[in-house]
Amino acid sequence: MAHKPMDKFGKVWKNHEEKIEQNCNRIIQSGDTFVITGDHSWGRKLADAKPDLEFIANLPGEKILLRGNHDMFWNAKKTALLNEQYEPRLHFLQNNYYCYHDYALVGTKGYTFEGPFLINAKGQIISWNPDDEKQAQKLVQREAERLRMSFEAAKNAGFKKYIMFLHYPPTSIGEMESPFTLMAQEFGAEKVIYSHCHGEKRYDDSFKGYVDGIEYKLVSGDYLNFKPELVLR
């Protein structure tokens, strides 16, 4: 595997690969669908990432992978080539969709503005670099376009029920809506599943629970102690 020490991010990360393997083998059945919301490998090239992808492929269930911000091996424009190489053992979700019963599973990496922020003595955000925010908004719009492609492909195939997956949280810190939450509302997504928020200080960066009738779930590995979260029965 393309290793990078993870223990420095907290005790919960100690032996996290073993936790993933043990929990998946205990919880996931062969007929289940297992969506993994990004950061699959530190490998910058596909050759470097292959051992990590093989580890995932050997986990139980039908695996659907979403692109994370650390997945440098995955060129979004060449997702079809990854699917050609790895299906049916792995399925890569980008500009496409997969189905679970009568639900369409749609998604993209997403993006959020994460500062840096100037914080006052009360812990309130009081300013930030507008140029950084402008660049972030360009990436948000690009990812929103990719998410729309996923929704539209599912809609054109006749699906009316959606579960939406992101790697980044659906809103930037302090936002009450975003292009991603608005699109979830537009298409009537029942749930929005996301990760990226690591460490207790980041777990409340975005929505959790029901907002405007949509259930938002954080599924970062350390937040769940690397135990798969049930999304649909």
Short mmCIF file of C-alpha atoms in Angstrom, two decimals:
data_model
loop_
_atom_site.label_atom_id
_atom_site.label_comp_id
_atom_site.label_asym_id
_atom_site.label_seq_id
_atom_site.Cartn_x
_atom_site.Cartn_y
_atom_site.Cartn_z
CA MET A 1 0.00 0.00 0.00
CA ALA A 2 1.01 3.63 -0.43
CA HIS A 3 1.53 4.18 3.29
CA LYS A 4 1.50 7.41 5.24
CA PRO A 5 1.50 7.34 9.04
CA MET A 6 -2.01 8.17 10.29
CA ASP A 7 -1.56 7.84 14.05
CA LYS A 8 -0.47 11.48 14.25
CA PHE A 9 -4.09 12.45 13.46
CA GLY A 10 -5.34 10.82 16.67
CA LYS A 11 -5.51 7.52 18.55
CA VAL A 12 -8.59 6.48 16.59
CA TRP A 13 -6.38 6.09 13.50
CA LYS A 14 -4.17 3.43 15.08
CA ASN A 15 -4.48 0.19 13.08
CA HIS A 16 -7.29 1.73 11.05
CA GLU A 17 -6.80 -0.69 8.14
CA GLU A 18 -7.37 -3.63 10.49
CA LYS A 19 -10.47 -1.93 11.89
CA ILE A 20 -11.84 -1.42 8.38
CA GLU A 21 -11.24 -5.03 7.40
CA GLN A 22 -12.65 -6.51 10.61
CA ASN A 23 -15.74 -4.29 10.70
CA CYS A 24 -16.52 -4.79 7.03
CA ASN A 25 -16.18 -8.56 7.27
CA ARG A 26 -18.42 -8.55 10.36
CA ILE A 27 -21.14 -6.20 9.09
CA ILE A 28 -21.30 -6.30 5.29
CA GLN A 29 -22.98 -9.23 3.55
CA SER A 30 -22.13 -10.45 0.06
CA GLY A 31 -25.32 -8.96 -1.40
CA ASP A 32 -24.85 -5.52 0.19
CA THR A 33 -23.74 -2.37 -1.62
CA PHE A 34 -20.83 -0.55 0.04
CA VAL A 35 -20.20 3.07 -1.02
CA ILE A 36 -16.81 4.49 0.02
CA THR A 37 -16.72 8.28 -0.13
CA GLY A 38 -13.12 8.94 -1.12
CA ASP A 39 -9.47 9.06 -0.06
CA HIS A 40 -8.80 5.48 -1.05
CA SER A 41 -5.03 5.77 -1.46
CA TRP A 42 -2.08 8.08 -0.95
CA GLY A 43 -0.69 6.78 -4.24
CA ARG A 44 -0.25 9.55 -6.78
CA LYS A 45 -0.24 7.17 -9.74
CA LEU A 46 -2.51 4.22 -10.43
CA ALA A 47 0.40 1.80 -10.11
CA ASP A 48 1.04 3.12 -6.59
CA ALA A 49 -2.64 2.93 -5.67
CA LYS A 50 -3.24 -0.62 -6.92
CA PRO A 51 -2.46 -2.38 -3.60
CA ASP A 52 -4.97 -0.12 -1.83
CA LEU A 53 -7.60 -0.73 -4.51
CA GLU A 54 -6.95 -4.45 -4.22
CA PHE A 55 -7.49 -4.21 -0.45
CA ILE A 56 -10.86 -2.53 -1.08
CA ALA A 57 -11.80 -5.01 -3.80
CA ASN A 58 -11.30 -7.88 -1.35
CA LEU A 59 -13.79 -6.41 1.14
CA PRO A 60 -17.31 -7.93 1.06
CA GLY A 61 -20.20 -6.46 -0.90
CA GLU A 62 -20.49 -4.53 -4.13
CA LYS A 63 -18.07 -1.62 -3.81
CA ILE A 64 -18.77 1.83 -5.27
CA LEU A 65 -15.97 4.38 -4.94
CA LEU A 66 -16.27 8.16 -4.91
CA ARG A 67 -13.28 10.41 -5.63
CA GLY A 68 -11.66 12.15 -2.64
CA ASN A 69 -9.29 15.10 -2.54
CA HIS A 70 -6.30 12.81 -1.89
CA ASP A 71 -7.07 10.41 -4.75
CA MET A 72 -4.44 11.76 -7.14
CA PHE A 73 -4.38 8.46 -9.03
CA TRP A 74 -7.95 9.12 -10.26
CA ASN A 75 -8.26 11.46 -13.23
CA ALA A 76 -11.93 12.45 -13.26
CA LYS A 77 -11.91 12.62 -17.06
CA LYS A 78 -10.68 9.02 -17.27
CA THR A 79 -13.15 7.39 -14.89
CA ALA A 80 -14.42 5.16 -17.69
CA LEU A 81 -10.95 3.63 -18.01
CA LEU A 82 -10.91 2.79 -14.30
CA ASN A 83 -14.30 1.13 -14.62
CA GLU A 84 -13.10 -0.85 -17.64
CA GLN A 85 -10.12 -2.06 -15.65
CA TYR A 86 -11.80 -2.84 -12.33
CA GLU A 87 -15.44 -3.76 -12.96
CA PRO A 88 -17.13 -5.83 -11.66
CA ARG A 89 -14.90 -5.84 -8.54
CA LEU A 90 -14.98 -2.04 -8.12
CA HIS A 91 -17.25 0.67 -9.51
CA PHE A 92 -16.10 4.29 -9.80
CA LEU A 93 -18.79 6.95 -9.39
CA GLN A 94 -18.08 10.10 -11.44
CA ASN A 95 -20.38 11.68 -14.05
CA ASN A 96 -22.48 8.51 -13.88
CA TYR A 97 -24.73 6.72 -11.41
CA TYR A 98 -25.35 3.28 -9.93
CA CYS A 99 -28.55 1.77 -8.66
CA TYR A 100 -29.65 0.16 -5.44
CA HIS A 101 -33.12 -1.33 -5.86
CA ASP A 102 -35.25 1.62 -7.04
CA TYR A 103 -32.75 4.26 -5.89
CA ALA A 104 -30.14 5.97 -8.03
CA LEU A 105 -26.82 6.50 -6.25
CA VAL A 106 -25.38 9.75 -7.59
CA GLY A 107 -22.39 11.82 -6.58
CA THR A 108 -19.19 13.73 -7.10
CA LYS A 109 -16.19 14.81 -5.03
CA GLY A 110 -17.64 18.23 -4.28
CA TYR A 111 -15.68 21.13 -2.80
CA THR A 112 -15.88 23.65 0.03
CA PHE A 113 -14.07 26.82 1.08
CA GLU A 114 -12.00 25.95 4.16
CA GLY A 115 -10.22 29.23 4.80
CA PRO A 116 -7.86 30.15 6.30
CA PHE A 117 -10.13 32.29 8.47
CA LEU A 118 -9.37 35.09 10.89
CA ILE A 119 -11.00 34.17 14.21
CA ASN A 120 -11.79 36.61 17.03
CA ALA A 121 -11.47 35.97 20.78
CA LYS A 122 -15.01 34.56 20.85
CA GLY A 123 -14.14 31.95 18.22
CA GLN A 124 -16.17 33.72 15.52
CA ILE A 125 -15.03 34.00 11.91
CA ILE A 126 -14.56 37.67 11.10
CA SER A 127 -12.65 37.69 7.79
CA TRP A 128 -10.89 35.65 5.09
CA ASN A 129 -9.00 36.12 1.84
CA PRO A 130 -11.58 36.92 -0.89
CA ASP A 131 -9.21 35.67 -3.62
CA ASP A 132 -9.05 32.25 -1.94
CA GLU A 133 -12.83 32.20 -1.69
CA LYS A 134 -13.20 33.16 -5.36
CA GLN A 135 -10.95 30.28 -6.43
CA ALA A 136 -12.88 27.89 -4.20
CA GLN A 137 -16.17 28.96 -5.79
CA LYS A 138 -14.79 28.08 -9.23
CA LEU A 139 -14.09 24.55 -7.99
CA VAL A 140 -17.52 24.36 -6.36
CA GLN A 141 -19.18 25.23 -9.67
CA ARG A 142 -17.12 22.65 -11.56
CA GLU A 143 -18.12 19.95 -9.10
CA ALA A 144 -21.75 21.07 -9.17
CA GLU A 145 -21.74 20.61 -12.95
CA ARG A 146 -20.38 17.10 -12.50
CA LEU A 147 -23.02 16.31 -9.91
CA ARG A 148 -25.75 17.52 -12.26
CA MET A 149 -24.44 15.13 -14.93
CA SER A 150 -24.84 12.29 -12.44
CA PHE A 151 -28.38 13.32 -11.50
CA GLU A 152 -29.43 13.87 -15.12
CA ALA A 153 -28.08 10.49 -16.22
CA ALA A 154 -30.13 8.79 -13.51
CA LYS A 155 -33.22 10.87 -14.24
CA ASN A 156 -33.01 10.12 -17.97
CA ALA A 157 -32.86 6.42 -17.10
CA GLY A 158 -36.18 6.76 -15.30
CA PHE A 159 -35.09 7.00 -11.67
CA LYS A 160 -37.11 9.17 -9.30
CA LYS A 161 -35.47 8.34 -5.97
CA TYR A 162 -31.94 9.46 -5.19
CA ILE A 163 -29.21 9.09 -2.60
CA MET A 164 -26.50 11.72 -3.10
CA PHE A 165 -22.86 11.16 -2.18
CA LEU A 166 -20.09 13.74 -1.75
CA HIS A 167 -16.56 13.55 -0.45
CA TYR A 168 -16.48 17.13 0.82
CA PRO A 169 -19.25 18.35 3.11
CA PRO A 170 -22.27 19.83 1.31
CA THR A 171 -21.70 23.35 2.68
CA SER A 172 -18.70 25.47 3.53
CA ILE A 173 -18.25 26.51 7.16
CA GLY A 174 -21.02 28.96 8.09
CA GLU A 175 -23.11 28.37 4.95
CA MET A 176 -26.80 27.54 5.19
CA GLU A 177 -27.05 26.43 1.55
CA SER A 178 -24.81 25.71 -1.42
CA PRO A 179 -25.11 24.55 -5.03
CA PHE A 180 -24.97 21.00 -3.68
CA THR A 181 -27.78 21.38 -1.14
CA LEU A 182 -29.90 23.26 -3.69
CA MET A 183 -29.40 20.47 -6.22
CA ALA A 184 -30.34 17.86 -3.64
CA GLN A 185 -33.58 19.78 -3.12
CA GLU A 186 -34.13 20.23 -6.86
CA PHE A 187 -33.97 16.50 -7.58
CA GLY A 188 -35.60 15.42 -4.33
CA ALA A 189 -32.65 13.49 -2.92
CA GLU A 190 -33.68 11.66 0.25
CA LYS A 191 -30.22 11.58 1.79
CA VAL A 192 -26.86 13.31 1.35
CA ILE A 193 -23.85 11.30 2.52
CA TYR A 194 -20.45 12.95 2.92
CA SER A 195 -17.07 12.68 4.65
CA HIS A 196 -13.77 14.71 4.63
CA CYS A 197 -14.36 16.19 8.11
CA HIS A 198 -11.75 14.62 10.38
CA GLY A 199 -11.17 15.19 14.09
CA GLU A 200 -13.74 16.27 16.66
CA LYS A 201 -13.23 19.95 15.88
CA ARG A 202 -14.40 19.37 12.29
CA TYR A 203 -17.34 17.04 12.79
CA ASP A 204 -19.81 19.94 12.96
CA ASP A 205 -18.51 21.82 9.91
CA SER A 206 -21.71 21.10 7.97
CA PHE A 207 -25.21 19.65 8.24
CA LYS A 208 -26.07 16.53 10.20
CA GLY A 209 -29.61 15.23 10.58
CA TYR A 210 -32.62 16.53 8.69
CA VAL A 211 -32.51 19.88 6.88
CA ASP A 212 -35.39 20.87 4.57
CA GLY A 213 -36.61 17.28 4.57
CA ILE A 214 -33.26 15.79 3.50
CA GLU A 215 -31.19 13.62 5.82
CA TYR A 216 -27.50 14.56 5.96
CA LYS A 217 -25.02 11.97 7.23
CA LEU A 218 -21.33 12.39 8.02
CA VAL A 219 -19.47 9.12 7.39
CA SER A 220 -15.80 10.06 7.85
CA GLY A 221 -13.85 6.99 8.93
CA ASP A 222 -12.67 8.38 12.25
CA TYR A 223 -16.15 9.77 13.04
CA LEU A 224 -17.57 6.24 12.71
CA ASN A 225 -14.48 4.54 14.18
CA PHE A 226 -14.19 2.83 10.78
CA LYS A 227 -17.50 1.01 11.11
CA PRO A 228 -19.72 1.02 7.98
CA GLU A 229 -22.85 3.13 8.41
CA LEU A 230 -26.23 1.76 7.29
CA VAL A 231 -27.83 4.16 4.79
CA LEU A 232 -30.61 2.03 3.30
CA ARG A 233 -31.96 -1.38 4.17
#
